[in-house]
Amino acid sequence: MRMIIFGPQGSGKGTIASRLGAKLGGIPHVSTGDMLRDEVKRGTEIGKNAAPIMNQGGLVPDSVVNKLLEDRLAKDDAKNGFILDGYPRNITQAHELETKYKIDAAVLLDVPVWLLLSRLTNRRVCRKCGEVYNLVNLRPKVEGVCDKDGGEVYQRDDDKEEAIKERFALYEKVTMPLIEYYRKKGILKQVTCDKLETTPDQNVAAMLSVLGVEG
Ligand code: AMP
């Protein structure tokens, strides 16, 4: 299964994609946002150039992201499939992806705006491993500490209000046409999540169902 997961920031798609990958035979969840944050953390040339763009909620140049992704998907664990999260972000990236892979499904996680805002302002991330938490429905067992590796659980700079506004505007302008693009190709599936109390596992089950896979 080679698939893309779409959803606005705060839709919980990262958490869902990780769990979905495990259910789909262990295919990796590949997040270009996580990869870029890793570059920033390691202080690489890519990271240094990307950091200011990311902090302002802009898009890192296609050439940079395309190369990062190409190298990631060439790894052994992606041989039998992958779940892309955060890529493609525009039609140019979608075309680039198509030159290399046949995509089986694009799943849109449809979440209303009020729920997104609640999720975003409550989202916290582990500084070490990137595990995502939410202060409303997915709290770490100990406040401020990652369940997985004990890392510091913090609020990302790009989850702050100004960056969020820019990202919403970008999502509408650039990403929505992609949803139409995959709808026209006939591979778009949709899962609606409009309740704050819906758990990531319930969303994963709904995804498996629209993909026609037994949970
Ligand atoms: P995300 O975690 O997917 O929200 O990504 C965080 C930030 O990384 C975005 O706001 C962008 O600045 C950058 N980014 C992630 N994926 C891409 C992409 N496919 N193309 C360009 N920039 C990206």
Coordinates of C-alpha atoms and ligand atoms in Angstrom, one line a residue:
M1 CA 0.0 0.0 0.0
R2 CA 1.5 3.3 -1.1
M3 CA -0.7 6.0 0.3
I4 CA -1.0 9.7 1.2
I5 CA -2.8 11.0 4.3
F6 CA -4.2 14.5 4.0
G7 CA -5.6 16.6 6.7
P8 CA -5.1 20.1 8.0
Q9 CA -2.6 20.8 10.8
G10 CA -4.1 19.6 14.1
S11 CA -6.2 16.9 12.5
G12 CA -4.1 14.3 14.3
K13 CA -2.9 12.8 11.1
G14 CA 0.6 12.1 12.3
T15 CA -0.5 10.0 15.2
I16 CA -3.1 8.2 13.1
A17 CA -0.5 7.5 10.3
S18 CA 2.0 5.9 12.7
R19 CA -0.7 3.5 14.0
L20 CA -2.1 2.9 10.6
G21 CA 1.3 1.9 9.3
A22 CA 1.6 -0.8 12.0
K23 CA -1.8 -2.2 10.9
L24 CA -0.8 -2.2 7.3
G25 CA 2.0 -4.7 7.8
G26 CA 4.5 -2.3 9.3
I27 CA 4.9 0.1 6.4
P28 CA 6.6 3.3 7.5
H29 CA 4.9 6.6 8.3
V30 CA 7.0 9.1 6.4
S31 CA 6.5 12.7 7.5
T32 CA 8.4 15.4 5.7
G33 CA 7.7 17.8 8.6
D34 CA 9.4 15.3 11.0
M35 CA 12.3 14.8 8.6
L36 CA 12.8 18.6 8.3
R37 CA 12.6 19.0 12.1
D38 CA 15.2 16.4 12.4
E39 CA 17.5 18.3 10.0
V40 CA 16.9 21.4 12.2
K41 CA 17.7 19.5 15.4
R42 CA 21.0 18.1 13.9
G43 CA 22.0 21.6 12.7
T44 CA 22.6 20.5 9.1
E45 CA 22.8 22.9 6.2
I46 CA 19.2 21.9 5.1
G47 CA 18.0 22.4 8.7
K48 CA 19.6 25.9 9.0
N49 CA 17.9 27.1 5.8
A50 CA 14.6 25.4 6.6
A51 CA 14.2 26.6 10.2
P52 CA 13.2 30.3 9.6
I53 CA 10.7 29.2 6.8
M54 CA 9.2 26.6 9.1
N55 CA 8.9 28.9 12.0
Q56 CA 7.0 31.4 9.9
G57 CA 4.7 28.6 8.6
G58 CA 6.0 28.9 5.0
L59 CA 6.9 26.0 2.6
V60 CA 10.4 24.8 2.3
P61 CA 11.6 24.8 -1.4
D62 CA 10.3 21.8 -3.5
S63 CA 13.9 20.8 -4.6
V64 CA 15.0 20.4 -0.9
V65 CA 11.9 18.4 0.2
N66 CA 11.9 16.2 -3.0
K67 CA 15.5 15.2 -2.4
L68 CA 14.9 14.4 1.3
L69 CA 11.9 12.3 0.4
E70 CA 13.6 10.5 -2.5
D71 CA 16.4 9.4 -0.2
R72 CA 13.9 8.3 2.5
L73 CA 11.7 6.2 0.2
A74 CA 14.7 4.5 -1.3
K75 CA 15.3 2.8 2.1
D76 CA 14.5 -0.9 2.6
D77 CA 11.6 -0.4 5.0
A78 CA 9.6 1.5 2.3
K79 CA 9.9 -1.3 -0.3
N80 CA 6.4 -2.7 0.4
G81 CA 4.7 0.7 0.9
F82 CA 4.5 3.9 2.9
I83 CA 2.2 6.4 4.3
L84 CA 3.1 9.9 3.3
D85 CA 2.2 12.7 5.7
G86 CA 2.8 16.3 4.8
Y87 CA 3.8 15.4 1.2
P88 CA 2.8 16.3 -1.5
R89 CA 2.1 19.9 -0.4
N90 CA 1.4 21.2 -3.9
I91 CA 0.8 20.0 -7.4
T92 CA 4.5 20.2 -8.4
Q93 CA 5.3 17.7 -5.6
A94 CA 2.4 15.5 -6.6
H95 CA 3.8 15.3 -10.2
E96 CA 7.3 14.6 -8.9
L97 CA 5.9 11.7 -6.7
E98 CA 4.0 10.3 -9.7
T99 CA 7.2 10.0 -11.8
K100 CA 8.5 7.5 -9.2
Y101 CA 5.6 5.7 -7.6
K102 CA 2.0 4.6 -8.3
I103 CA -0.1 5.8 -5.4
D104 CA -2.9 3.5 -4.3
A105 CA -4.9 5.8 -2.1
A106 CA -5.1 9.3 -0.8
V107 CA -7.1 9.6 2.4
L108 CA -8.5 12.9 3.6
L109 CA -9.1 13.3 7.3
D110 CA -11.9 15.8 7.4
V111 CA -12.0 17.7 10.6
P112 CA -14.1 20.9 11.4
V113 CA -12.3 24.1 12.2
W114 CA -13.4 24.4 15.9
L115 CA -11.9 21.0 16.6
L116 CA -8.7 21.8 14.8
L117 CA -8.1 25.0 16.8
S118 CA -8.6 23.1 20.1
R119 CA -6.2 20.4 18.9
L120 CA -3.5 22.8 17.8
T121 CA -3.3 24.9 20.9
N122 CA -3.2 21.8 23.0
R123 CA -0.7 19.8 20.8
R124 CA 2.6 18.9 22.4
V125 CA 5.5 17.0 20.9
C126 CA 8.5 15.1 22.3
R127 CA 11.7 17.0 21.7
K128 CA 13.6 13.7 21.3
C129 CA 11.5 11.3 19.3
G130 CA 8.7 13.5 17.9
E131 CA 5.9 11.6 19.5
V132 CA 2.7 13.7 19.4
Y133 CA 0.5 14.3 22.4
N134 CA -2.7 16.3 23.1
L135 CA -3.6 17.9 26.4
V136 CA -7.3 17.1 25.8
N137 CA -7.4 13.5 24.8
L138 CA -3.8 12.1 24.6
R139 CA -1.8 13.4 27.5
P140 CA 1.6 11.9 28.4
K141 CA 1.4 9.8 31.6
V142 CA 3.6 12.3 33.4
E143 CA 3.1 16.0 32.5
G144 CA 5.8 17.3 30.2
V145 CA 7.6 13.9 29.9
C146 CA 7.4 11.6 26.9
D147 CA 5.9 8.1 27.6
K148 CA 8.3 6.5 25.1
D149 CA 11.7 7.9 25.9
G150 CA 11.4 10.4 28.8
G151 CA 12.1 13.3 26.5
E152 CA 10.8 16.8 27.1
V153 CA 7.2 17.3 25.8
Y154 CA 6.9 20.8 24.5
Q155 CA 4.9 23.1 22.2
R156 CA 6.3 23.5 18.7
D157 CA 7.1 27.1 17.6
D158 CA 5.0 26.6 14.5
D159 CA 2.0 25.7 16.7
K160 CA 1.9 29.3 17.9
E161 CA -0.9 31.5 16.7
E162 CA 0.8 33.6 14.0
A163 CA 2.3 30.5 12.3
I164 CA -1.0 28.7 12.6
K165 CA -2.9 31.4 10.7
E166 CA -0.4 31.3 7.9
R167 CA -0.5 27.6 7.7
F168 CA -4.3 27.6 7.5
A169 CA -4.2 30.0 4.7
L170 CA -1.6 27.9 2.9
Y171 CA -3.5 24.7 3.5
E172 CA -6.6 26.2 1.8
K173 CA -4.7 27.8 -1.0
V174 CA -2.2 25.1 -1.9
T175 CA -3.3 21.8 -0.5
M176 CA -7.1 21.8 -1.2
P177 CA -6.4 21.7 -5.0
L178 CA -4.5 18.5 -4.3
I179 CA -7.5 16.9 -2.8
E180 CA -9.4 17.7 -6.0
Y181 CA -6.5 16.3 -8.0
Y182 CA -6.7 12.9 -6.2
R183 CA -10.5 12.9 -6.3
K184 CA -10.4 13.2 -10.1
K185 CA -7.9 10.3 -10.2
G186 CA -10.5 8.3 -8.4
I187 CA -8.3 7.3 -5.4
L188 CA -9.5 9.8 -2.8
K189 CA -11.1 8.4 0.3
Q190 CA -12.6 10.4 3.2
V191 CA -12.9 9.9 6.9
T192 CA -14.8 12.5 8.9
C193 CA -13.9 13.2 12.5
D194 CA -16.1 15.8 14.1
K195 CA -16.0 14.8 17.8
L196 CA -13.4 16.0 20.2
E197 CA -13.6 12.6 22.1
T198 CA -12.8 10.5 19.0
T199 CA -9.6 8.6 19.8
P200 CA -6.8 8.1 17.3
D201 CA -7.6 4.3 17.3
Q202 CA -11.2 5.0 16.3
N203 CA -9.9 7.1 13.4
V204 CA -7.4 4.4 12.4
A205 CA -10.3 1.9 12.3
A206 CA -12.3 4.3 10.1
M207 CA -9.3 4.6 7.8
L208 CA -8.9 0.8 7.5
S209 CA -12.6 0.6 6.7
V210 CA -12.5 3.2 3.8
L211 CA -9.4 1.5 2.5
G212 CA -11.2 -1.8 2.5
V213 CA -8.7 -3.5 4.9
E214 CA -9.7 -5.7 7.8
G215 CA -8.7 -4.1 11.2
Ligands
AMP1 P1 4.2 19.5 9.2 O1 4.8 18.8 10.4 O2 3.8 18.6 8.1 O3 3.1 20.5 9.5 O4 5.4 20.4 8.6 C1 6.0 21.4 9.3 C2 6.7 22.4 8.4 O5 7.7 21.8 7.6 C3 5.7 23.0 7.4 O6 5.0 24.1 7.9 C4 6.7 23.4 6.2 O7 7.4 24.6 6.6 C5 7.7 22.3 6.2 N1 7.2 21.2 5.3 C6 6.8 19.9 5.6 N2 6.5 19.2 4.5 C7 6.7 20.0 3.5 C8 6.6 19.9 2.1 N3 6.1 18.7 1.5 N4 6.9 20.9 1.3 C9 7.4 22.1 1.8 N5 7.5 22.3 3.1 C10 7.2 21.3 4.0

